Short mmCIF file of C-alpha atoms and ligand atoms in Angstrom, two decimals:
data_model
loop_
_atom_site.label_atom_id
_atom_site.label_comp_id
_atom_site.label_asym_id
_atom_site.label_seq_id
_atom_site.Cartn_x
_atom_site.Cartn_y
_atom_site.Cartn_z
CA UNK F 1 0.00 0.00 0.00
CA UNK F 2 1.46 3.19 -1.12
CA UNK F 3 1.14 6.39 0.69
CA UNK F 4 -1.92 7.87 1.47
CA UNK F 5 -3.45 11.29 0.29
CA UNK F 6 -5.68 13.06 2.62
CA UNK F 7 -8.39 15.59 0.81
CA UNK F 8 -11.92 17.92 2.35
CA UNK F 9 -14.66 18.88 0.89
CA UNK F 10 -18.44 19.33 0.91
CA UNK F 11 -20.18 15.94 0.38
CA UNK F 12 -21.32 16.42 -3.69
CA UNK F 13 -24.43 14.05 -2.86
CA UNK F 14 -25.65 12.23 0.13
CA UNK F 15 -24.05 8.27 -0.82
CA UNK F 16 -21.52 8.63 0.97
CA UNK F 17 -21.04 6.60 4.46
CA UNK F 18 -18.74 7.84 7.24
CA UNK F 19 -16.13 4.38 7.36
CA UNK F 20 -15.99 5.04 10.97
CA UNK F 21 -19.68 5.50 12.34
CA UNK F 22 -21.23 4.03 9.52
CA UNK F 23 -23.58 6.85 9.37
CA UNK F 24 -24.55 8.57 6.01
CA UNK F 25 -22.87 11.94 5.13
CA UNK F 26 -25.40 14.28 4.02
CA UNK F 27 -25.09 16.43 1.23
CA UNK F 28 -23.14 19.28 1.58
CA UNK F 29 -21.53 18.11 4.96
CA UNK F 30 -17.90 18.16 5.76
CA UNK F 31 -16.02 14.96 4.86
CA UNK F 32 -12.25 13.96 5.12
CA UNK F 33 -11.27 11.70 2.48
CA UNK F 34 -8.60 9.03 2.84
CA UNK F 35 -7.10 7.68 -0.64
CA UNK F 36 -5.65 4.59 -0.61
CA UNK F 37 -4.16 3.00 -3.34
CA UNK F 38 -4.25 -0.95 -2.87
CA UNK F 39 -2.07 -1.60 -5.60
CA UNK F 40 -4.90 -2.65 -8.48
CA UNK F 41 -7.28 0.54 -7.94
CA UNK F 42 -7.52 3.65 -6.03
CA UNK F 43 -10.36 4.41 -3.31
CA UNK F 44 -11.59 6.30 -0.79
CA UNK F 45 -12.56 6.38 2.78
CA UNK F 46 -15.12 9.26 3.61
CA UNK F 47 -15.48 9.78 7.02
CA UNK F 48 -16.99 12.99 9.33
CA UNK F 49 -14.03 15.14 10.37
CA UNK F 50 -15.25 14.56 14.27
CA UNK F 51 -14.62 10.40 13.55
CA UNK F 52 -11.58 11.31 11.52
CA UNK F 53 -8.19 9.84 13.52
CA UNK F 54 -5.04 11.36 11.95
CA UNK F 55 -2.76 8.29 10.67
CA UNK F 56 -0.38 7.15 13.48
CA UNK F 57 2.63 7.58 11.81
CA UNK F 58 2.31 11.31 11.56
CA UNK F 59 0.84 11.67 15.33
CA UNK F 60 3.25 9.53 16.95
CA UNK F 61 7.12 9.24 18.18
CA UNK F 62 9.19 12.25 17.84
CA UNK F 63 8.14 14.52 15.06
CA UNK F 64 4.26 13.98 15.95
CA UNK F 65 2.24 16.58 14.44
CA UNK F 66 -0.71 18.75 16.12
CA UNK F 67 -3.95 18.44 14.23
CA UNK F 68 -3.46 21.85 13.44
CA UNK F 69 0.38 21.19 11.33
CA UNK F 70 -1.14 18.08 9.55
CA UNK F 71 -4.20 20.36 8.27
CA UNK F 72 -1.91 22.74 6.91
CA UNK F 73 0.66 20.00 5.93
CA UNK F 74 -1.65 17.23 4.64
CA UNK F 75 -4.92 18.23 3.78
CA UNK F 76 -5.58 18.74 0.31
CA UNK F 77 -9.04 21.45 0.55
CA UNK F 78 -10.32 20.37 -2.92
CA UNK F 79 -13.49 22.65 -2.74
CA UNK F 80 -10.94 24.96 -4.53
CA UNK F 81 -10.29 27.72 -1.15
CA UNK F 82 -13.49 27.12 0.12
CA UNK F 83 -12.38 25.36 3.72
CA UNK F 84 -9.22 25.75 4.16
CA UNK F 85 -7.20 27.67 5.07
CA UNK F 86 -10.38 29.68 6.25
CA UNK F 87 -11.82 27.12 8.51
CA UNK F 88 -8.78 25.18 9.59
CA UNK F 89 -9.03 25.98 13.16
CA UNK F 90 -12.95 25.14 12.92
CA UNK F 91 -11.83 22.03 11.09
CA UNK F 92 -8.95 20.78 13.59
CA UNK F 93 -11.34 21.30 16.78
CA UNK F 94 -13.81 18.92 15.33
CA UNK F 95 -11.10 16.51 14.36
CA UNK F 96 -9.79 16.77 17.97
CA UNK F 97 -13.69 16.06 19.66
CA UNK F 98 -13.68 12.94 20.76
CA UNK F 99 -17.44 12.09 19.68
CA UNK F 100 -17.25 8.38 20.49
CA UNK F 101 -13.85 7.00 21.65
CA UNK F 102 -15.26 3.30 21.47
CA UNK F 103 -16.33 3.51 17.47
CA UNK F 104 -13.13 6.14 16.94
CA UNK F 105 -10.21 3.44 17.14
CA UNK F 106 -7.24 4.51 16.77
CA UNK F 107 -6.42 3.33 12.68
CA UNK F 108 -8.59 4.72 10.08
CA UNK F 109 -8.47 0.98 8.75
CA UNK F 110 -9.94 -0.35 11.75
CA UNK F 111 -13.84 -1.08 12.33
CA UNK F 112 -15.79 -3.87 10.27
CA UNK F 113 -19.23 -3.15 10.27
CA UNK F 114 -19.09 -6.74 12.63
CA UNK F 115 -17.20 -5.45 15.37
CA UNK F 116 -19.48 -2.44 15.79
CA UNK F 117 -22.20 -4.78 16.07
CA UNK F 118 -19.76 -6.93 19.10
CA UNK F 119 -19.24 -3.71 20.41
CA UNK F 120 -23.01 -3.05 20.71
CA UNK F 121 -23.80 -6.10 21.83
CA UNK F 122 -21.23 -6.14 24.47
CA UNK F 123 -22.18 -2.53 25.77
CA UNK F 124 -25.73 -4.26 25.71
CA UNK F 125 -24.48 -6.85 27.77
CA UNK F 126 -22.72 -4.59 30.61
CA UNK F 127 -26.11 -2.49 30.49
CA UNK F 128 -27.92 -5.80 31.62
CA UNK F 129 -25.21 -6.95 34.00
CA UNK F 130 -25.65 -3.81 35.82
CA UNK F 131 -29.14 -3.24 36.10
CA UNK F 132 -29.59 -0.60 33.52
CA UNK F 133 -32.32 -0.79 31.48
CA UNK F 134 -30.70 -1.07 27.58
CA UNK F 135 -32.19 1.39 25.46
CA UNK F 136 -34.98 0.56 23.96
CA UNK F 137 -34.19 2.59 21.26
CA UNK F 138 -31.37 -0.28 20.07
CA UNK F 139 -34.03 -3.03 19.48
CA UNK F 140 -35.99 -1.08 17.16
CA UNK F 141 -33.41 0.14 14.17
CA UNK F 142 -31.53 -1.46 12.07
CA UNK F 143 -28.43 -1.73 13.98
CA UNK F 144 -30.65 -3.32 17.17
CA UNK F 145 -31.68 -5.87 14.78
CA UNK F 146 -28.05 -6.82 13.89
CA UNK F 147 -27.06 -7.14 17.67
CA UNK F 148 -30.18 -9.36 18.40
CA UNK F 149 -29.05 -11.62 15.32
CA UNK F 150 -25.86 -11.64 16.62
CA UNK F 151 -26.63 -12.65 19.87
CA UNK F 152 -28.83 -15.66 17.95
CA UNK F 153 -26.14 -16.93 15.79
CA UNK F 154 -22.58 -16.03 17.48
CA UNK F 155 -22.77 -19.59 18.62
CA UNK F 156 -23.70 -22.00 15.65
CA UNK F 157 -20.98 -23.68 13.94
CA UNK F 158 -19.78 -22.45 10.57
CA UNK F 159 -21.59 -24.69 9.08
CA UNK F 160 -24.72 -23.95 10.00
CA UNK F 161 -24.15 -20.60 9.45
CA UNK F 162 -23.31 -21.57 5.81
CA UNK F 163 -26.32 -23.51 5.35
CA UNK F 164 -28.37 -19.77 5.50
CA UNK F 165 -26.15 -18.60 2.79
CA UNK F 166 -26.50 -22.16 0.20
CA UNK F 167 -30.67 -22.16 0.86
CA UNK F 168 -30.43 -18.10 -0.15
CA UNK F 169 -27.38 -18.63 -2.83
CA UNK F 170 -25.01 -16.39 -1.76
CA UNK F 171 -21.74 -16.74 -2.26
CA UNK F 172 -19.81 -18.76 0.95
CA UNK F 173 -16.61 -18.04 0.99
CA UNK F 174 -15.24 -16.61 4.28
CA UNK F 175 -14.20 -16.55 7.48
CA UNK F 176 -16.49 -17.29 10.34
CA UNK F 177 -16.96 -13.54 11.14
CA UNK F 178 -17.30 -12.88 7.87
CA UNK F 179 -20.18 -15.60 7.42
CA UNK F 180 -21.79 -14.75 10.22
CA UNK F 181 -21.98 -10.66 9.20
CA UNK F 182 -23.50 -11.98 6.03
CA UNK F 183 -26.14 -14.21 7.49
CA UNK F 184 -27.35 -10.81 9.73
CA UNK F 185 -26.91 -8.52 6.96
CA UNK F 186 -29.27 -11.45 4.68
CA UNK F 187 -31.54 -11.55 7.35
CA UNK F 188 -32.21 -7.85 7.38
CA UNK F 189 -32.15 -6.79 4.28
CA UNK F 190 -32.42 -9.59 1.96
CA UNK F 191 -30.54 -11.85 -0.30
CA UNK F 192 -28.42 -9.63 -2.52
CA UNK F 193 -29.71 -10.22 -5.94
CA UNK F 194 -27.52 -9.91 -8.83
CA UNK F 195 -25.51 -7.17 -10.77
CA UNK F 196 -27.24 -4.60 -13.03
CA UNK F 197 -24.03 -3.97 -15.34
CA UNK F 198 -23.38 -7.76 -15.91
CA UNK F 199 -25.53 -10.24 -14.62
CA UNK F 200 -23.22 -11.66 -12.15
CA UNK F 201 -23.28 -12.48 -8.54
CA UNK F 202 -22.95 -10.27 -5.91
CA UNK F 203 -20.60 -10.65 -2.74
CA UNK F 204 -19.27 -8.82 0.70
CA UNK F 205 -15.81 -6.78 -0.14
CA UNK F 206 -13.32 -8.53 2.14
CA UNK F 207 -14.27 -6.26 4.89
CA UNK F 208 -17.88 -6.12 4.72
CA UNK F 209 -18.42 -2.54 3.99
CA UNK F 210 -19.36 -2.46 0.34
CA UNK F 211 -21.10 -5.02 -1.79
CA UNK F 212 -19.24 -5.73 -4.69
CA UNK F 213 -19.53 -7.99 -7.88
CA UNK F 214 -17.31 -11.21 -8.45
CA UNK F 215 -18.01 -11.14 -12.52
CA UNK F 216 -19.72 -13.20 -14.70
CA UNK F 217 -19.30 -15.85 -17.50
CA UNK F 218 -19.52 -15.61 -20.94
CA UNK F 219 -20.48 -19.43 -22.02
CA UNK F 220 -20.04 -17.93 -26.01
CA UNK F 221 -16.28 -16.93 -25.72
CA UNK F 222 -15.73 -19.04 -22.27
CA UNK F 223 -14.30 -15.94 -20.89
CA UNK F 224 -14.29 -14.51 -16.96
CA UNK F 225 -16.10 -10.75 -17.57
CA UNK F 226 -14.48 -8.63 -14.76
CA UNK F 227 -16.94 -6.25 -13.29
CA UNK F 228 -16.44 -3.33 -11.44
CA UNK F 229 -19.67 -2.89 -9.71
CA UNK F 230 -19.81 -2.11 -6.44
CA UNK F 231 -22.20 -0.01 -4.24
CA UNK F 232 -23.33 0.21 -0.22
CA UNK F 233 -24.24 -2.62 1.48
CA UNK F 234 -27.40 -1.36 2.07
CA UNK F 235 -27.82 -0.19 -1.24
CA UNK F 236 -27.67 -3.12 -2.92
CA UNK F 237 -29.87 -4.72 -5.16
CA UNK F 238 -31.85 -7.34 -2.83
CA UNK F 239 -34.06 -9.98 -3.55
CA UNK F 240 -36.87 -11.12 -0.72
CA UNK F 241 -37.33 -13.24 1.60
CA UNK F 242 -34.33 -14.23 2.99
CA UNK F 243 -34.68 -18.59 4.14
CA UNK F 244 -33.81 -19.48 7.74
CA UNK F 245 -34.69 -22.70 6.35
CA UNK F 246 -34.28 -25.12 3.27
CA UNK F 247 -36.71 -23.47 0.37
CA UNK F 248 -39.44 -25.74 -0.77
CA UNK F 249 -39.12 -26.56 -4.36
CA UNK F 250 -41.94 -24.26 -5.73
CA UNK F 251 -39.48 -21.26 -3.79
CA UNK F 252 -36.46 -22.83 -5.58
CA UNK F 253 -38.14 -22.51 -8.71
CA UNK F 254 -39.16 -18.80 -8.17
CA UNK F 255 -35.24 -17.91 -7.24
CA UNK F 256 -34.10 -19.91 -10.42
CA UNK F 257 -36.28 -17.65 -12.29
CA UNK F 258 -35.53 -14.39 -10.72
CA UNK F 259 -31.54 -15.48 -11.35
CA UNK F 260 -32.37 -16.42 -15.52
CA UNK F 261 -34.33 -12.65 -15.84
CA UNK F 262 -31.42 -11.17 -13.98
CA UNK F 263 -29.05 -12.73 -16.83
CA UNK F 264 -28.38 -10.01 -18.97
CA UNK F 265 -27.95 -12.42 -22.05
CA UNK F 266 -31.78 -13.20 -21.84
CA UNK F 267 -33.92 -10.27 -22.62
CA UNK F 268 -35.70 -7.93 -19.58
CA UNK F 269 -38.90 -9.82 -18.29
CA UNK F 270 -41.70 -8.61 -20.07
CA UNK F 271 -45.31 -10.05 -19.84
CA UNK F 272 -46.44 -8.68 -22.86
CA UNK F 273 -43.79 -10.31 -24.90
CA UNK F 274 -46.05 -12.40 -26.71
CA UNK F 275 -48.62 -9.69 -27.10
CA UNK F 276 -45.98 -7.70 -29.20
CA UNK F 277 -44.76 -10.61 -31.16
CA UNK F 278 -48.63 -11.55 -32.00
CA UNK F 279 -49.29 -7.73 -33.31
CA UNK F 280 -46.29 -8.27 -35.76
CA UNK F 281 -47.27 -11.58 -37.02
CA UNK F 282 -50.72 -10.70 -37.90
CA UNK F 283 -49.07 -8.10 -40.43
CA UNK F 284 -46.91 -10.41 -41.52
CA UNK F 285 -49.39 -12.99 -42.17
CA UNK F 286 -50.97 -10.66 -44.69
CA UNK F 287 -47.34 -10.39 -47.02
CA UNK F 288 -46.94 -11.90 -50.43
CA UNK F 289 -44.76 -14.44 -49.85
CA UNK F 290 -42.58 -15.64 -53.01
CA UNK F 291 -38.82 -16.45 -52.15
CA UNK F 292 -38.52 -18.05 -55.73
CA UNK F 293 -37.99 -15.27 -58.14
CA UNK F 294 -34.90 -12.90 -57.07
CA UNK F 295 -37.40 -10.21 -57.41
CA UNK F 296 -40.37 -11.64 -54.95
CA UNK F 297 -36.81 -12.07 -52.74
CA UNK F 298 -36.10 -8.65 -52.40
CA UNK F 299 -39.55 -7.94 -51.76
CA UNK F 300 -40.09 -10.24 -49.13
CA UNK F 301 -36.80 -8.54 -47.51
CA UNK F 302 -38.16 -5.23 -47.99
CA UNK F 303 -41.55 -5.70 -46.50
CA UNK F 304 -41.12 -7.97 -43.81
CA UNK F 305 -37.92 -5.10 -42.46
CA UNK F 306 -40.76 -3.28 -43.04
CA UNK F 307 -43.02 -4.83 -40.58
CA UNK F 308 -40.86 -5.29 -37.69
CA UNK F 309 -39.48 -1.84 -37.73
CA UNK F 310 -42.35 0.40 -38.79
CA UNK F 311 -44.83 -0.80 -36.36
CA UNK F 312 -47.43 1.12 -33.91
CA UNK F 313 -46.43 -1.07 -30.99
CA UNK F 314 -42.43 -2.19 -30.33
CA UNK F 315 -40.06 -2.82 -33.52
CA UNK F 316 -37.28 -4.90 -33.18
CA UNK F 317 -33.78 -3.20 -32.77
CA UNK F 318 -31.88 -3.42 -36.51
CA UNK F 319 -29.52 -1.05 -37.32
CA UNK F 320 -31.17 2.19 -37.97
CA UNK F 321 -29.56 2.44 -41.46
CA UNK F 322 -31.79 0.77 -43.86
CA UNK F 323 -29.47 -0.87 -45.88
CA UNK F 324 -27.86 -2.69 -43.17
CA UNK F 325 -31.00 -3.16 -41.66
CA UNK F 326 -32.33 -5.54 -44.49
CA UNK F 327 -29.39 -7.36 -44.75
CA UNK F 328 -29.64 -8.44 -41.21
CA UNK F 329 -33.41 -9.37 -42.39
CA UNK F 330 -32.56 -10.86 -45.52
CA UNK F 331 -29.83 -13.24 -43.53
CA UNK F 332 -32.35 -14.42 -41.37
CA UNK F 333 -34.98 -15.32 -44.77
CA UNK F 334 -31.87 -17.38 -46.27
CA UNK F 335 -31.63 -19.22 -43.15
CA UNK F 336 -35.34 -20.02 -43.12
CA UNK F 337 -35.74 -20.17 -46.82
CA UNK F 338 -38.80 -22.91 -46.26
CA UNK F 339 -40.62 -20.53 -43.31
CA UNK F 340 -43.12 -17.98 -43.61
CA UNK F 341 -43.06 -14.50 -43.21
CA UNK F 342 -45.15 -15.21 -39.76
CA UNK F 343 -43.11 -17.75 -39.14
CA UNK F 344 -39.71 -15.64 -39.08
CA UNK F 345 -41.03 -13.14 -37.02
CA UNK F 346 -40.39 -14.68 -33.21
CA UNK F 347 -36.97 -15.97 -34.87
CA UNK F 348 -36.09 -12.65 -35.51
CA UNK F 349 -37.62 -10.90 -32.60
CA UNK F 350 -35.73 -13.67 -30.30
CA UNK F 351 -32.57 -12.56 -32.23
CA UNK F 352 -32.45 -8.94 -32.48
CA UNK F 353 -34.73 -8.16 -29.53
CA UNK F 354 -37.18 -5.32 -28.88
CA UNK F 355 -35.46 -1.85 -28.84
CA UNK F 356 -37.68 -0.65 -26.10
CA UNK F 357 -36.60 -3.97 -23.91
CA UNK F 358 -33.15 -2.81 -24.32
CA UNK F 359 -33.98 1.13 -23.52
CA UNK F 360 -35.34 -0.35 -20.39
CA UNK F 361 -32.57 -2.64 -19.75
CA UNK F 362 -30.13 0.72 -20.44
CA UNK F 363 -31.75 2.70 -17.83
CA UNK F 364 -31.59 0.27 -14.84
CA UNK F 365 -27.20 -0.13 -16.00
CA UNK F 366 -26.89 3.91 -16.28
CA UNK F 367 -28.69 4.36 -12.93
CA UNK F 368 -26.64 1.44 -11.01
CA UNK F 369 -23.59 3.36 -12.26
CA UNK F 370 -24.88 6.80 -11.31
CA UNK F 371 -25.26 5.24 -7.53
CA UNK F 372 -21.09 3.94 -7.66
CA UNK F 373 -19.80 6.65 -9.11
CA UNK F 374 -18.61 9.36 -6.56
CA UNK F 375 -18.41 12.36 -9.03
CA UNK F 376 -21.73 12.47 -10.70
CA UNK F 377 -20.41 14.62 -13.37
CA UNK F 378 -17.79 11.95 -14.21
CA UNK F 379 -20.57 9.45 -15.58
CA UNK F 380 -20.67 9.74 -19.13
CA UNK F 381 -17.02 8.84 -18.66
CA UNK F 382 -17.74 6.40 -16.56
CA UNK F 383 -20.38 4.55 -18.68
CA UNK F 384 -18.52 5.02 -22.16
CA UNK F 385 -15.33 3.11 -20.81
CA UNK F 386 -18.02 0.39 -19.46
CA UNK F 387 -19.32 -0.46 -22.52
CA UNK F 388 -16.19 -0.66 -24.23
CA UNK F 389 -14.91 -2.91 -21.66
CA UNK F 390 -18.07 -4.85 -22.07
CA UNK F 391 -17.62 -4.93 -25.71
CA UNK F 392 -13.99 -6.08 -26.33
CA UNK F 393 -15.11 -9.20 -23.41
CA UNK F 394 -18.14 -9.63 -25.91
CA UNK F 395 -15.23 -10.05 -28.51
CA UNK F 396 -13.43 -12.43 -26.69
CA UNK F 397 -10.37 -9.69 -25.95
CA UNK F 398 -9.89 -10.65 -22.34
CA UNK F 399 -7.18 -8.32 -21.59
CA UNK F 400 -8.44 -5.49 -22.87
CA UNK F 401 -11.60 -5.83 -21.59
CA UNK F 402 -10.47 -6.60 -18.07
CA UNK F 403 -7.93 -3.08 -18.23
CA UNK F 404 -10.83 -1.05 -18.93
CA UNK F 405 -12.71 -2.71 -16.24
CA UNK F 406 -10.03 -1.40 -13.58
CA UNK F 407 -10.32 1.97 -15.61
CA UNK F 408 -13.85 2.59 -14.68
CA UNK F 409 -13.26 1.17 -11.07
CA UNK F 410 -10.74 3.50 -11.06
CA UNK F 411 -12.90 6.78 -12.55
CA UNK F 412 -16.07 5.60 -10.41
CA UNK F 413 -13.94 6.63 -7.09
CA UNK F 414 -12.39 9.64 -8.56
CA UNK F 415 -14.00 12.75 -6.19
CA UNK F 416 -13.34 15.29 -8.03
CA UNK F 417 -14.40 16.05 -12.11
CA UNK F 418 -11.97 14.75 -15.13
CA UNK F 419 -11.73 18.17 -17.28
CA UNK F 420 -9.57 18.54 -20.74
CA UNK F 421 -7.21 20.20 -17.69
CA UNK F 422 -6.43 17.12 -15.81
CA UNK F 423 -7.45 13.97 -18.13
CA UNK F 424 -3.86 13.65 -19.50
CA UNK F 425 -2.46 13.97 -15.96
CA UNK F 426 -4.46 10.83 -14.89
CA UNK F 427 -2.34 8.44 -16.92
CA UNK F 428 1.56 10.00 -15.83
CA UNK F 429 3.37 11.62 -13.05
CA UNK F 430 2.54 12.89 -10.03
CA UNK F 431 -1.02 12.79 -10.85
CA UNK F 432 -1.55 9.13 -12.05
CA UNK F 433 -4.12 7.13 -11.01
CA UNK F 434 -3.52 3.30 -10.53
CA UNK F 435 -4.98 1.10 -13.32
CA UNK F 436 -4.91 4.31 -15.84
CA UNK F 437 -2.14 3.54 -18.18
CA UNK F 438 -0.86 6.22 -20.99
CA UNK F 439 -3.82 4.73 -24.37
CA UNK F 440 -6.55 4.73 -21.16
CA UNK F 441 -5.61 8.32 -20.14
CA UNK F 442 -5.46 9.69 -23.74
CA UNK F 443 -8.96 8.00 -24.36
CA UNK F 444 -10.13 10.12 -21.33
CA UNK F 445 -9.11 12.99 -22.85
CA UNK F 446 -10.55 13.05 -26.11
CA UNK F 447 -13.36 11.80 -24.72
CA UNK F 448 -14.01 14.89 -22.12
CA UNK F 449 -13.10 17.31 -25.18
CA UNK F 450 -15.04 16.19 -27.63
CA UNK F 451 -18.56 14.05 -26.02
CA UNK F 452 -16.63 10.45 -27.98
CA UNK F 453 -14.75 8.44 -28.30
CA UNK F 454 -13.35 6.77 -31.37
CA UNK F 455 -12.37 3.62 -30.30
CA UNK F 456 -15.90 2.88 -29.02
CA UNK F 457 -17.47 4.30 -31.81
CA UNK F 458 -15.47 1.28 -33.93
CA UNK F 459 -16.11 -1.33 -31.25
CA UNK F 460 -19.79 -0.36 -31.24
CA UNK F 461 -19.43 -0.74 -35.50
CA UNK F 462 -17.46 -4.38 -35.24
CA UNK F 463 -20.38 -5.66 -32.56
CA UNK F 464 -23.47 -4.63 -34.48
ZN1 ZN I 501 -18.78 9.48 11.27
ZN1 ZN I 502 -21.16 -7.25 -12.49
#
């Protein structure tokens, strides 16, 4: 782990949680933000500056700093002049409260979400032992539900507590600590469904503070798609109930089902699928249908583009240029050559799918990614360098497409906005962000100057 950088600011949107507290930041609050670079990506730690615990190194042995020195030293005010140094003394006498020693620590790495529940359970414990009353207050949230769990489960075995996590399908792997934080966690809020960018499953970061994805499979190129999906635990995407006990096979069948729809190979759920498909074959059914004469050929191609494209209801998502868009059609008739025109509609509905389906299926990926990334205005970026990672995977390019997956984990945690100033810097010097490599940060730029980026636009070309 390389050195850290220390930066303040006003939250820029309330999705932020403070690492030590585990409270929300709201919008517009004051947050400290610890970078640390892990080697394969950047992050961040956001915490309030009253639960913010200068690093020991710098407070410790002979040269230990005041609060006041490491403000002025450290502490990178990117508001642009707004906080410091105007409100450094304000700043270093909230650093210096001691809000809650027990939940402060003394490492800003310290603190899984599971030891705050021990710790609450254990003050819980003292309040009993002594005759105090514990506050009732601690049963009813979130948090009082945890400690309750806890005090359930801290004794099963590890394999009972891994028997929760095979009847909801979630992934096992783990210590017991770790197991047991994800059987509370499933308990409360609900087996975490799967990932909106790529289909795969979800899992607990190795510290149980952010839910992240482990990546899918591609059975057509065999390939590992990395992911870089991530988001709050209690953010994520959930799926009800959670099983304290083996599902019954009719409850089995409704999770497989919810996992195939979540599959991002197999078009969005829609129940009136068939409607749609029976709208277009009924105009279909009334085409002149003569493959045998090159002429009656190119009219069948014609008219049946025609029908799935030009339609009141949903058309089917061909290229939007014409030409291209009845070759597509025209493959699928030489295919078929001995099916009707009614006949090759579902064949070519199930292979192009509905553009609406897809619109749909857009939205829910753009708004996942607008909840990970930190710098809202940095999603356009964000998104572009997804789908190209997406696409060279889709082309079997492994290594490409797992680089630009570590570019956009590496952009989604940026806190500040990539401008034509600073793109360049990303990718060299003093400025570089891990994972963003020399082509990556050039990309970046032209694509903040000019709203594209060529690459993608030729990817996007080669898929289609
Ligand atoms: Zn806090
Ligand atoms: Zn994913």
């Amino acid at each position: 782990m390389s050195e850290s950088k220390y930066t303040v600011e006003y939250a820029k949107s309330g999705r932020s949680t403070c690492k030590k507290c585990k409270v929300k930041i709201e919008k517009g609050q004051m947050r400290i933000g610890v970078h640390i670079d892990n080697g394969q990506f950047e992050y961040v730690n956001w915490t309030h500056p009253a639960c913010f615990t200068m690093p020991r190194k710098l407070n410790m042995g002979a040269n230990a700093m005041t609060t006041q020195q490491f403000i002025e030293a450290h502490l990178e005010d990117t508001t642009g002049g707004e906080i410091l140094p105007a409100k450094a003394e304000e700043l270093a006498t909230e650093i210096d409260k001691k809000v809650d020693l027990q939940k402060k620590g003394d490492d800003n790495h310290s603190g899984s979400p599971l030891d705050s529940i021990k710790q609450e359970y254990e003050q819980q414990q003292k309040d009993t032992d002594s005759g105090n009353e514990p506050l009732p207050k601690r049963t009813k949230s979130s948090s009082g539900k945890a400690v309750e769990l806890y005090a359930k489960y801290k004794s099963l075995k590890v394999d009972e507590l891994k028997d929760f996590l095979r009847w909801n399908r979630q992934v096992m792997t783990g210590t017991k600590d770790i197991v047991l934080f994800k059987a509370i966690d499933g308990n409360i809020y609900g087996r975490l469904a799967r990932c909106v960018l790529c289909g795969g499953r979800l899992k607990m970061n190795s510290d149980c503070t952010k839910v992240i994805c482990s990546g899918s499979f591609d059975e057509d190129t065999s390939m590992r798609i990395d992911c870089a999906y991530q988001v709050e635990v209690p953010e994520a995407p959930r799926w009800q109930p959670w099983y304290t006990e083996e599902p019954s096979e009719e409850e089995q069948e409704a999770m497989d089902k919810l996992e195939s729809e979540a599959s991002l190979d197999i078009p969005a759920p829609d129940p009136e699928l068939d409607v749609d498909i029976g709208k277009l074959v009924k105009e279909a059914e009334k085409l002149e249908w003569k493959l045998t004469s090159k002429d009656g050929l190119r009219k069948a191609v014609a008219e049946l583009t025609d029908v799935v494209q030009k339609h009141e209801g949903k058309s089917v998502d061909l290229p939007d240029d014409i030409g291209s868009a009845k070759m597509k059609v025209g493959e699928v008739i030489a295919r078929n050559r001995e099916k009707s025109a009614a006949e090759l509609v579902p064949i070519i509905v199930q292979e192009f799918g509905f553009k609406e389906s897809k619109v749909a299926k857009a939205a829910k990926k753009e708004a996942a990614m607008e909840i990970m990334v930190k710098e809202p205005k940095n999603l356009p970026l964000v998104a572009a360098f997804q789908e190209l990672s997406e696409l060279y995977f889709k082309e079997g390019n492994r290594n490409a497409g797992a680089s630009y997956a570590k570019v956009v984990s590496a952009l989604k945690e940026l806190s500040y906005e990539v401008t034509e100033e600073n793109a360049k810097g990303l990718g060299k010097g003093k400025t570089k962000v891990a994972n963003i490599g020399k082509t990556s940060a050039d990309r970046i730029f032209e694509f903040v100057c000019t709203g594209k980026m060529e690459k993608l636009i030729e990817k996007r070309a080669d898929a289609s």
